[in-house]
Coordinates of C-alpha atoms in Angstrom, one line a residue:
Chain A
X1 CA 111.6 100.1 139.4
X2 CA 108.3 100.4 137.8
X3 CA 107.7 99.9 134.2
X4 CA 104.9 101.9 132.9
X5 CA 103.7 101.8 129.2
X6 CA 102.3 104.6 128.1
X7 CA 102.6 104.0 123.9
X8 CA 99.5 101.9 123.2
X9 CA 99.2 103.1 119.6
X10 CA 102.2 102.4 118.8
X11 CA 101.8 98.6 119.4
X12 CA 99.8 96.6 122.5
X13 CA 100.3 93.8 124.5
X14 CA 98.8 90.7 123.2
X15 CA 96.0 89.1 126.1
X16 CA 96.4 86.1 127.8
X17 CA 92.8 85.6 126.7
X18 CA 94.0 85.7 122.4
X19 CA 97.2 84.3 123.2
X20 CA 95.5 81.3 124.7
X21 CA 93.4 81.2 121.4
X22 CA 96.5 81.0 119.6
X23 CA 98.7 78.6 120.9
X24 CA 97.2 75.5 119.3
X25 CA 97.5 76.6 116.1
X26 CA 101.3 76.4 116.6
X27 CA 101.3 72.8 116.8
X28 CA 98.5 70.7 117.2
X29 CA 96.0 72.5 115.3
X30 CA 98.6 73.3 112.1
X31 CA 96.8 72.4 109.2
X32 CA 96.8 74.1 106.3
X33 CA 93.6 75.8 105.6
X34 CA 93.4 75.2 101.7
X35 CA 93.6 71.4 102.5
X36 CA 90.7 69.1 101.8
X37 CA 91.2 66.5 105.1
X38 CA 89.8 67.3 108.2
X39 CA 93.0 69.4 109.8
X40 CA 93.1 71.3 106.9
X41 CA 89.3 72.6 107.6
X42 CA 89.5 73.0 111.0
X43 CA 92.0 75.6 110.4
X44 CA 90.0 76.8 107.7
X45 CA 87.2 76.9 110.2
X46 CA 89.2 79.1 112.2
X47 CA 90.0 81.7 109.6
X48 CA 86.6 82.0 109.3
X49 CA 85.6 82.5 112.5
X50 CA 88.3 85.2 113.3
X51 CA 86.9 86.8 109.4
X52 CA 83.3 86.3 111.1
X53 CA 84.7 88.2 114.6
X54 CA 86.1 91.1 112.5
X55 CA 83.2 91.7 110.6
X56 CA 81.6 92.5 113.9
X57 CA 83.4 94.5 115.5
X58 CA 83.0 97.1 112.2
X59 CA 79.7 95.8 111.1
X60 CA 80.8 94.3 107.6
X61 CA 79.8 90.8 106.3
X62 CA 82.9 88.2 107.1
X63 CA 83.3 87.9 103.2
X64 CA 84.2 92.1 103.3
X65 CA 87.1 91.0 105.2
X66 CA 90.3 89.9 103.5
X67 CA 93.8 89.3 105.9
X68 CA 96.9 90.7 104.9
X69 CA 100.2 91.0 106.7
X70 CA 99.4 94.2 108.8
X71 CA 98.3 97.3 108.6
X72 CA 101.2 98.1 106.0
X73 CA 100.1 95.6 103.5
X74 CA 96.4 96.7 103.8
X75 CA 96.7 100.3 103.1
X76 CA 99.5 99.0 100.1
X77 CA 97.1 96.9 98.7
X78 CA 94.2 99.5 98.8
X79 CA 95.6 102.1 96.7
X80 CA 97.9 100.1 94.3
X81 CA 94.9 97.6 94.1
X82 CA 93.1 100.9 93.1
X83 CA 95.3 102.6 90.7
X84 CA 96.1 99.4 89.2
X85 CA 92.7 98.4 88.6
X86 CA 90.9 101.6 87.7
X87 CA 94.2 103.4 84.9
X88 CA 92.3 103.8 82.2
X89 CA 89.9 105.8 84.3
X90 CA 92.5 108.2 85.7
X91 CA 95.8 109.1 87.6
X92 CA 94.7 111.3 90.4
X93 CA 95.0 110.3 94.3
X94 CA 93.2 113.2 97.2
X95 CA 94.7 112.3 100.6
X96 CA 96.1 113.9 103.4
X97 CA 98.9 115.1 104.7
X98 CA 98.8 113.9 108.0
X99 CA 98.2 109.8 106.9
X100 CA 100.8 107.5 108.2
X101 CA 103.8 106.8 106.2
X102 CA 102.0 103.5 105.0
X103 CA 100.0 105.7 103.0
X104 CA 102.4 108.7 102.4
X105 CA 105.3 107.1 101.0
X106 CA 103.1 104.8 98.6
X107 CA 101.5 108.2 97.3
X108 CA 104.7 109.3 96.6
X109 CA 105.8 106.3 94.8
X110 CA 102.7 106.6 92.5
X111 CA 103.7 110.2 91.7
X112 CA 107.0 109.1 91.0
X113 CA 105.1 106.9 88.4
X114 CA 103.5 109.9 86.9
X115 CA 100.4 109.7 89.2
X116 CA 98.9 112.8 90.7
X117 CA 98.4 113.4 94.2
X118 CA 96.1 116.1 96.3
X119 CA 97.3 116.1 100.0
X120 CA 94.8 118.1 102.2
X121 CA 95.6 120.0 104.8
X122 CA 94.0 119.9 107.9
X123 CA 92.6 122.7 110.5
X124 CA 93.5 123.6 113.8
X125 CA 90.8 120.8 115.4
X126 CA 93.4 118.1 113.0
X127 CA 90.3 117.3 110.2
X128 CA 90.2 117.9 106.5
X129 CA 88.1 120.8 105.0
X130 CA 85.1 118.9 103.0
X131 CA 85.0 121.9 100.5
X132 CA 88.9 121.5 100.3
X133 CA 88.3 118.1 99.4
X134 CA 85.1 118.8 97.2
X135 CA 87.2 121.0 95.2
X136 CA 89.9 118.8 94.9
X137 CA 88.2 116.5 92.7
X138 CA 88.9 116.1 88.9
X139 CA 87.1 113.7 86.4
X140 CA 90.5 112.1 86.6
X141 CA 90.4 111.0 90.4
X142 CA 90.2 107.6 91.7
X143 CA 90.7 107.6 95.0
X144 CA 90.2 109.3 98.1
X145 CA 92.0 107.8 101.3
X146 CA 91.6 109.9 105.0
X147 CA 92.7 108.2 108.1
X148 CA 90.0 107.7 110.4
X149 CA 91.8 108.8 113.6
X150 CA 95.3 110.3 113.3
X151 CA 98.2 107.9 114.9
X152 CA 100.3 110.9 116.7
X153 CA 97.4 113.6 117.6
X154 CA 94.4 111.2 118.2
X155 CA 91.7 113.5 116.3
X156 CA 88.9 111.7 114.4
X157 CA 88.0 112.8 110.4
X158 CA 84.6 113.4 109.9
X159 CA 84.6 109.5 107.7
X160 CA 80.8 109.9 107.1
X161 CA 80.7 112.9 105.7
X162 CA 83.7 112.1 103.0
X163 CA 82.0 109.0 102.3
X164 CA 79.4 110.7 101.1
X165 CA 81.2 113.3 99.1
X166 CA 83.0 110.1 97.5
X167 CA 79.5 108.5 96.6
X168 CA 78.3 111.7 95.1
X169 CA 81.2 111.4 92.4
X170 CA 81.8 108.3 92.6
X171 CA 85.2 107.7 93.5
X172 CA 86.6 105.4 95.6
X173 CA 87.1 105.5 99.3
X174 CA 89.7 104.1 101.6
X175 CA 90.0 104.8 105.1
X176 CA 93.1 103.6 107.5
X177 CA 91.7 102.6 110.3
X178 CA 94.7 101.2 112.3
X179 CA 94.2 103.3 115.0
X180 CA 90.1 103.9 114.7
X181 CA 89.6 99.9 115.2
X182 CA 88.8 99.5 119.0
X183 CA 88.4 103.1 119.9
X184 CA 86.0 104.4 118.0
X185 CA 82.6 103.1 116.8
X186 CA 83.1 102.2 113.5
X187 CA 80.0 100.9 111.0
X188 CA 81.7 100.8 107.9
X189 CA 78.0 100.5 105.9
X190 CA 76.5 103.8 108.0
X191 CA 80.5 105.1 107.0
X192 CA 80.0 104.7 103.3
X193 CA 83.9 103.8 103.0
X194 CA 84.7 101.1 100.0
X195 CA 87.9 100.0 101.7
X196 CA 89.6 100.2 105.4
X197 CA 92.7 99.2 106.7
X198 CA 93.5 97.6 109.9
X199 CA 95.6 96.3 112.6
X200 CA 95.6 93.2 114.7
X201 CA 98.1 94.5 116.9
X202 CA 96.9 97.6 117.9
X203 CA 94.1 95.7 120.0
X204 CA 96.2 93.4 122.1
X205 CA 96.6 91.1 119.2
X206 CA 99.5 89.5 117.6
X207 CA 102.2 91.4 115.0
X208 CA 102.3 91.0 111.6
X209 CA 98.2 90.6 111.1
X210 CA 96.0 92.8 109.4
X211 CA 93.2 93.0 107.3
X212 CA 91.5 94.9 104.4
X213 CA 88.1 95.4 104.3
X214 CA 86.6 95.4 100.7
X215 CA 83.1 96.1 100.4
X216 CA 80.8 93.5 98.6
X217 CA 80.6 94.1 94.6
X218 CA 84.1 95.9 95.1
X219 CA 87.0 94.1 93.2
X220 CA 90.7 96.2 92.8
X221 CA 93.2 94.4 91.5
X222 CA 95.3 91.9 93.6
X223 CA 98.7 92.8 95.3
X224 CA 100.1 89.5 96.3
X225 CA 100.1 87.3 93.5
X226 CA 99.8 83.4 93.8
X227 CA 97.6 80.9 95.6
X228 CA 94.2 81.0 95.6
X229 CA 93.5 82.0 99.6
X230 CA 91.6 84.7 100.5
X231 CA 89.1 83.9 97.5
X232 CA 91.9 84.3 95.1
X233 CA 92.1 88.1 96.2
X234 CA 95.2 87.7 98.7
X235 CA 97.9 85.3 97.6
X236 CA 99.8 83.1 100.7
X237 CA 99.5 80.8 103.2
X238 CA 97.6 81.7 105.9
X239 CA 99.3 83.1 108.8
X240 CA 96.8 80.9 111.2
X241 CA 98.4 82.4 114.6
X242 CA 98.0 85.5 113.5
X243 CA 94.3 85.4 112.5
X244 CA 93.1 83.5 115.0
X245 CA 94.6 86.1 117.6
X246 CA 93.5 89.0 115.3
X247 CA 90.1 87.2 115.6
X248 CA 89.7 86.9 119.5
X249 CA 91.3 90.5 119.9
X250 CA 88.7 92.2 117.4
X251 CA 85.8 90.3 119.6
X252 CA 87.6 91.5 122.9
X253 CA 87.4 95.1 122.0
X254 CA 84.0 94.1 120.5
X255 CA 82.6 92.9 123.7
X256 CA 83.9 94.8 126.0
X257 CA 84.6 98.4 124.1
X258 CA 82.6 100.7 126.1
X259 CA 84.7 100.0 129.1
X260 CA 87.9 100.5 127.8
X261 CA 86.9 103.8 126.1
X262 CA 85.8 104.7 129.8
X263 CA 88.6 103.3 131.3
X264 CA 91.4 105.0 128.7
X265 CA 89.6 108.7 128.6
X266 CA 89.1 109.0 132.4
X267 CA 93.1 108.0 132.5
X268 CA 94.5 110.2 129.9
X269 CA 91.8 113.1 131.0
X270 CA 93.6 113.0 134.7
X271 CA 97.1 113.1 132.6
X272 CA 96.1 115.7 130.2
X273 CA 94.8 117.6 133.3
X274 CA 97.4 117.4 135.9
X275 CA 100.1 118.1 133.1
X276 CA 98.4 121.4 131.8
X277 CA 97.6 122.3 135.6
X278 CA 100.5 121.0 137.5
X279 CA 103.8 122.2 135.0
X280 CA 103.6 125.1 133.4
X281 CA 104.1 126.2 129.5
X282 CA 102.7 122.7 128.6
X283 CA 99.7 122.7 125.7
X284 CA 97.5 120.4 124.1
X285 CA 97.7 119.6 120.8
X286 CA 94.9 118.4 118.5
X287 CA 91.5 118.8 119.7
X288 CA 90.1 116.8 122.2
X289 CA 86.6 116.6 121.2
X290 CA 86.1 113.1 119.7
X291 CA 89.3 111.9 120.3
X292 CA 91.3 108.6 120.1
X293 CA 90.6 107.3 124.0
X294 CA 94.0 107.0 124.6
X295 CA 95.7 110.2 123.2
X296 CA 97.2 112.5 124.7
X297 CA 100.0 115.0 122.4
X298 CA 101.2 117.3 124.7
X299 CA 104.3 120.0 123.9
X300 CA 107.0 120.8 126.5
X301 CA 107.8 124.0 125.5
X302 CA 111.5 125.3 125.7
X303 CA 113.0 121.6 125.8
X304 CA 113.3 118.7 123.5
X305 CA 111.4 115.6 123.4
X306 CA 114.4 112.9 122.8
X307 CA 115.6 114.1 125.9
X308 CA 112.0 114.0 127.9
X309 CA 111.7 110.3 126.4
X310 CA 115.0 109.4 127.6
X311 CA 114.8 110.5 131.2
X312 CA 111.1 108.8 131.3
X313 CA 112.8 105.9 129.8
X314 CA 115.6 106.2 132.5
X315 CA 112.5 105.8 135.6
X316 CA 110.7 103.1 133.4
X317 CA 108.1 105.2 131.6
X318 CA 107.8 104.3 127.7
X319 CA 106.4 107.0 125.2
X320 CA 107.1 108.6 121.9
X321 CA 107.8 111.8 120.3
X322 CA 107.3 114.0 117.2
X323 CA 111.0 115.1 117.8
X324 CA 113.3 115.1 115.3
X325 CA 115.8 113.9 117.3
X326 CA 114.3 110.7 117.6
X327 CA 113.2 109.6 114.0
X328 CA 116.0 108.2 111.8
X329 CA 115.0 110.7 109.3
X330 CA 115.7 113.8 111.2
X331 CA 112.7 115.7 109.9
X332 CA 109.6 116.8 112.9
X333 CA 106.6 115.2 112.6
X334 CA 105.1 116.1 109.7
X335 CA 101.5 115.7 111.3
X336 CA 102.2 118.5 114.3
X337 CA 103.7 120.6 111.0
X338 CA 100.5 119.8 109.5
X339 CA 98.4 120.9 112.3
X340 CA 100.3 124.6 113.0
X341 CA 102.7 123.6 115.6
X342 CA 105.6 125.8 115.3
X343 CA 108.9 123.9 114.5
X344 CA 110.6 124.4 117.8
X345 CA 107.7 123.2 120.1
X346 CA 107.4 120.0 117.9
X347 CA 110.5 119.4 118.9
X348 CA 109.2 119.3 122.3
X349 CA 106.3 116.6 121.9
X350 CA 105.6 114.3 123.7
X351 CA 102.8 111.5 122.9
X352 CA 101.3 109.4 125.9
X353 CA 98.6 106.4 125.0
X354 CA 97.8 105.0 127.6
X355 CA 95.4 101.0 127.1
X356 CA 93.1 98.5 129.1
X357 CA 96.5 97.9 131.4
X358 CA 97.2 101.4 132.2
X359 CA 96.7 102.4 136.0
X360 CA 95.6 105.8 138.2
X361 CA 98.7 105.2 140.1
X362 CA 100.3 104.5 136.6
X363 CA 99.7 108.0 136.2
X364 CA 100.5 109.5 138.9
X365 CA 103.9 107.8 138.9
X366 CA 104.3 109.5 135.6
X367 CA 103.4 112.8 136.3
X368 CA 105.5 113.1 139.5
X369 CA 108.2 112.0 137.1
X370 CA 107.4 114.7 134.5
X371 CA 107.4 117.2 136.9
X372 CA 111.4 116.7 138.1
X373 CA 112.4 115.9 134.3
X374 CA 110.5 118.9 133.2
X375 CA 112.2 121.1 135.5
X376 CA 115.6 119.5 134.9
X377 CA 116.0 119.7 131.6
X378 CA 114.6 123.6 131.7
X379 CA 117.6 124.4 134.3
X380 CA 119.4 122.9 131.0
X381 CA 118.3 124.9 128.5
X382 CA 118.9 128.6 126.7
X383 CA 115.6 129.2 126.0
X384 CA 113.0 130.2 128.5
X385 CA 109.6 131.8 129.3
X386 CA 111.4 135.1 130.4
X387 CA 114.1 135.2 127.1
X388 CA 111.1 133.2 124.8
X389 CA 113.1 131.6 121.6
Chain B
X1 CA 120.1 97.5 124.2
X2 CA 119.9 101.3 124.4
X3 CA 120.5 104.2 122.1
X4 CA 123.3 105.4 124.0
X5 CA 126.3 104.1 125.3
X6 CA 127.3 104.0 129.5
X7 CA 129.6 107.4 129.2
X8 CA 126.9 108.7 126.8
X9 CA 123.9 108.7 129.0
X10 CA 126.4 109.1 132.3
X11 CA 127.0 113.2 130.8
X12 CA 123.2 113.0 129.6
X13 CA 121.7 112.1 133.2
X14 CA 124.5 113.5 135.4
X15 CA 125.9 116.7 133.0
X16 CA 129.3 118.3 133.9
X17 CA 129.7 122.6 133.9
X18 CA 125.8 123.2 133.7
X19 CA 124.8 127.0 134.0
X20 CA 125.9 130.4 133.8
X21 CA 128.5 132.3 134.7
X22 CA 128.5 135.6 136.5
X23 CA 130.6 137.1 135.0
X24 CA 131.9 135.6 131.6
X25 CA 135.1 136.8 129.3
X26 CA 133.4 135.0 126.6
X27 CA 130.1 133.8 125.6
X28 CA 129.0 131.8 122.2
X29 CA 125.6 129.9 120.8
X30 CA 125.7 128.2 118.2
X31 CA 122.4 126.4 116.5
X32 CA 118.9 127.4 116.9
X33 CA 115.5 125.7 118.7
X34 CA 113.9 125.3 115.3
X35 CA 116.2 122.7 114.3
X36 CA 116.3 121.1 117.3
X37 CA 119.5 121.6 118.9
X38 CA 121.1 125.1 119.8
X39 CA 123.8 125.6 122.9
X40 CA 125.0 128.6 124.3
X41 CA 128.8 128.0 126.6
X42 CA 130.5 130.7 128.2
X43 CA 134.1 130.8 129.1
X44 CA 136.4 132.3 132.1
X45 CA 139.9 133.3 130.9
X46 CA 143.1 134.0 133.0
X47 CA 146.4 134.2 131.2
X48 CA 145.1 133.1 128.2
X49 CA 144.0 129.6 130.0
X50 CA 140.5 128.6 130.4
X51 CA 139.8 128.1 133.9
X52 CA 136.1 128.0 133.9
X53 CA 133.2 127.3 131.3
X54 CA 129.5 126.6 131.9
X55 CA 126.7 125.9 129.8
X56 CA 123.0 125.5 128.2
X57 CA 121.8 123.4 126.0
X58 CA 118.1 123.1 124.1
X59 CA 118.6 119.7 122.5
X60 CA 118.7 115.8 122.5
X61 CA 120.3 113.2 124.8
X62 CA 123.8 113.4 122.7
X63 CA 123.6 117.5 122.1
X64 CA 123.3 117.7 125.8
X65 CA 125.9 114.9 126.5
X66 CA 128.7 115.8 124.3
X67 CA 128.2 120.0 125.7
X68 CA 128.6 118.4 129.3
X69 CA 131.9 116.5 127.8
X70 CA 133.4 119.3 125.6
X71 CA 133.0 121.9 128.6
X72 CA 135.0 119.4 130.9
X73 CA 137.7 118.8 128.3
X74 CA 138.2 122.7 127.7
X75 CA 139.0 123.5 131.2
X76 CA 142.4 123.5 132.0
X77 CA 143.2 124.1 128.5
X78 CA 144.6 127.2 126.5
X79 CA 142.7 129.4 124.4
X80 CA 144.9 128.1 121.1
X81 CA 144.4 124.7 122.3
X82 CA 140.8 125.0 123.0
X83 CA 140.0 126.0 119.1
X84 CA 141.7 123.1 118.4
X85 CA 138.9 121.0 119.7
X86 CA 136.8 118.9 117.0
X87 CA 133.3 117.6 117.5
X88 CA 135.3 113.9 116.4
X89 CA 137.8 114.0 119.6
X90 CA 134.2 115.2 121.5
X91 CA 132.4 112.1 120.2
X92 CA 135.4 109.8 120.8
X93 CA 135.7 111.0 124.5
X94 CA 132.1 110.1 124.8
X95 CA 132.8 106.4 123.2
X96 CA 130.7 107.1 119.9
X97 CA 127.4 108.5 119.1
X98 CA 124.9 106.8 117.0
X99 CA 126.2 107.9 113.1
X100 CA 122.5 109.7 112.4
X101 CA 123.3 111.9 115.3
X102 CA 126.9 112.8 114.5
X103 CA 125.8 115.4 112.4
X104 CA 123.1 117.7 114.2
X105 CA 123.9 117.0 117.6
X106 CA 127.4 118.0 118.0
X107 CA 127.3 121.7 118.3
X108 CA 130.0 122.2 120.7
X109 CA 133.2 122.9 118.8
X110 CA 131.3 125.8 117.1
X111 CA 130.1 127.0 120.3
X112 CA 133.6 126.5 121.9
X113 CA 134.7 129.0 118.6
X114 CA 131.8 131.5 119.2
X115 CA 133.2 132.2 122.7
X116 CA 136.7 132.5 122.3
X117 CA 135.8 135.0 119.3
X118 CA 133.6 136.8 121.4
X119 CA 136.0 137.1 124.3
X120 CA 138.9 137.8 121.6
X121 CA 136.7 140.5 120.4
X122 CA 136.3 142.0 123.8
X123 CA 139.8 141.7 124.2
X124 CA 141.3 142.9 121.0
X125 CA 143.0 139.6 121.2
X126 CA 144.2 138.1 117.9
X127 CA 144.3 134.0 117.2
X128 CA 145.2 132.6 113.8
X129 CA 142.6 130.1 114.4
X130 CA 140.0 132.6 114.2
X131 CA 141.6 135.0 111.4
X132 CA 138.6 135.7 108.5
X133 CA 136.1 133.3 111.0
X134 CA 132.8 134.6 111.4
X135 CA 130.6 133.3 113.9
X136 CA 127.3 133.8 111.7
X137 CA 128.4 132.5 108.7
X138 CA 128.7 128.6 109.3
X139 CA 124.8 128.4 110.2
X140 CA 123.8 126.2 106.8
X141 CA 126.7 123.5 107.4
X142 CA 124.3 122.5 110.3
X143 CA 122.1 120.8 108.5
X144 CA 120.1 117.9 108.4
X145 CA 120.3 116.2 105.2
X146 CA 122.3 113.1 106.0
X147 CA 120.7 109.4 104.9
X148 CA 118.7 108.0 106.6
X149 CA 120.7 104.1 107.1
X150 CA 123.6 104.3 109.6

């Protein structure tokens, strides 16, 4: 049978190219990098090369960068770092409500703390309002955090344009970035963000690697307390696998990013497009001007997206869903809430990324798929285009 | 390693009793497309026996699964037998469900109830499993506040 992946964001593949990269530093290159003899700093030459390889890729200086345990730890750090360091200043957080539950459920344990939270909505094209967010300001805020590019719909937050709104009162600005890095051009000084969070495994690196960018002069408070790596900002051994990989991936997609944004929009544009054309009551959502590459968020209407993952799954096809059915918290995504989509068509979402491995006949082989499944699980269901809901 | 066990994803790829029929003695729903599950079954009674019972189902791999089982193990049945029929003895037919879908999934003995009342009602036929029921007023018990750990 053949096995096609179509769920890029939510993790990749690592390449032969990184893993190569990485394999000596699981045993003959194992030094520790805060050792003084020489295999302590040729590890610690590596970490700065991969730091050095990051910075690239986003335009920062290879001090900006800081590694953490994923993308998780990075957007953690960021705002507790934050609240932490500025309290005396205020207690109030803008953000939105479509961020990933890395930034979501640490919002909510700040408010649980007392802290104050703002989350903008977004519009029909998935961005923020910048008047929303101008008026959301108090002399007590201290953040502002908005996701570059959103993990289920793909749409892109006009990240400039906050920045500057941030400047202009100054208050801090963090932007995840987890599924930006790669996809989108990102210049974090022409951004005007403070801080960014990203991924190493979203761009065919290894798991449990990430990084915070900090810009220069910047100092929140630590998160991980204890050794003195990092420059006494990030507490812990270095995870020297995961960095070097992280390293080589970030000047992968660095070298080579124009033709994988060619190669993944001309895929998912012949998805999108045979889906919309070739089975009927299918729609788009998000916008797909300036869109995440790879995304594609389509709704099945009349049927339920557990059961469109599992037949796929049954043929070998690998996607996600903004059911409810499929999350262990029952409750429909709350970015496709966010965005208008009404309750019983979420249920019927279906998210395709397709990445740098993905194939026409790939494709194809999915949509012929679709089509059968589509029609199937219809026959199955009360609800139709003739009865509606 | 899959979410679903063999007999599970056997009613879920291959389901029993699918449809409509022509000309149903009873016909029930029960749940609703905006909360992600809803299943309509209609039944054929002769001499108070079902003999026949088809169904739809808007839902997930187990919601569509455990209506496949539940219409196979009401046919044959009598009606006072079939309202005897829990969502438990569904899920242990089917050799377990994951626990976060035991909840929201299982619509079927409500949907089993909504057409035998129906046909009762048609019929001026009286069960005392169905004395004071009322097909409408159950909707809130399907809900979806259950924790999130298994």
């Amino acid at each position: 049978m053949r096995n096609v992946y179509l769920d890029y964001s939510a993790t990749t593949p690592v390449k032969e190219e990184v893993l190569q990269e990485m394999i000596p530093y699981f045993t003959e290159k194992f030094g520790n990098p805060s050792s003084l003899y020489d295999k302590g700093l040729e590890s610690k030459e590596a970490v700065d090369n991969a730091r050095a390889q990051i910075g690239a890729l986003i335009n920062a200086d290879a001090k900006e960068i800081f590694f953490t345990a994923g993308g998780t730890e990075a957007d953690n750090w960021a705002v507790f770092g934050t609240v932490d360091k500025l309290k005396e200043k205020g207690n109030h957080i803008i953000t939105t409500k479509v961020e990933h539950h890395a930034m979501l459920h640490s919002c909510q344990f700040l408010e649980k703390q007392g802290y104050e939270v703002t989350y903008l909505g977004i519009g029909p094209d998935g961005r923020i309002n910048l008047e929303e967010l101008e008026a959301a300001i108090t002399d007590k805020t201290i953040l502002i955090s908005v996701m570059m590019v959103n993990n289920e719909i793909g749409t892109v937050q006009p990240i400039k344009e906050i920045g500057k709104i941030a400047k202009a009162h100054k208050i801090l600005f963090h932007t995840d970035a987890v599924q930006a890095l790669g996809n989108i051009p990102i210049d974090v000084k022409d951004l005007g963000v403070d801080m960014m969070s990203m991924s190493s495994h979203k761009i065919y690196g290894p798991k449990g690697e990430g990084a915070l960018y900090i810009r220069k002069g910047l100092r929140i408070s630590n998160y991980l307390h204890g050794g003195a790596q990092e420059n006494s900002r990030r507490a812990g051994t270095e995870n020297m696998t995961g960095i070097v990989g992280f390293g080589k991936a970030a000047e992968l997609a660095r070298v080579h990013f124009d033709e994988h944004v060619k190669h993944c929009s001309e895929l998912r544009d012949y998805l999108v497009d045979r889906i919309l054309t070739e089975i009927p009551d299918t729609m788009v959502n998000g916008t797909m001007e300036a869109r995440h590459p790879g995304n594609a968020n389509i709704t099945f209407k009349y049927i339920e997206g557990e059961s469109i993952l599992l037949m796929l799954n049954y043929v070998g096809i690998s996607v996600s869903t903004g059911s409810a059915c499929s999350s262990k918290s029952l409750e429909p995504s709350h970015v496709l809430s966010a965005l208008g989509v009404p309750v019983e068509m979420i249920h019927g979402t279906v998210r395709f990324t397709v990445g740098d491995f993905t194939t026409k006949e790939d494709i194809d082989y999915v949509v012929e798929n679709l089509k059968n499944i589509v029609e199937k699980l219809r026959m199955l269901s009360p609800v139709n285009a003739q009865k509606g809901w | 390693m899959a979410l679903y066990n063999d007999t599970v994803m056997e009613h879920f790829m291959n389901p029993q009793n699918v449809g409509e029929l022509e000309n149903p003695d009873g016909t029930g729903t029960y749940g609703s497309p905006v909360c992600g599950d809803m299943m309509q079954i209609q039944i054929k009674v002769e001499d108070e026996k079902i003999v026949d019972a088809k169904f739809k189902t808007f839902g997930c791999g187990s919601a569509i699964a455990s209506s496949s089982m539940a219409t196979s193990m009401i046919i044959g049945k009598t009606i006072e037998e079939a309202l005897e029929l829990t969502n438990k003895e569904i899920i242990k037919e089917l050799g377990g469900l994951p626990a976060v879908k035991v909840h929201c999934s299982v619509l079927a003995d409500k949907a089993i109830k909504n057409a035998i009342y129906d046909y009762a009602m048609k019929n001026g036929k009286v069960y005392a499993a169905l004395e004071g029921y009322d097909p409408n007023e159950d909707e809130d018990e399907h809900d979806h506040d259950v924790p999130e750990e298994e």
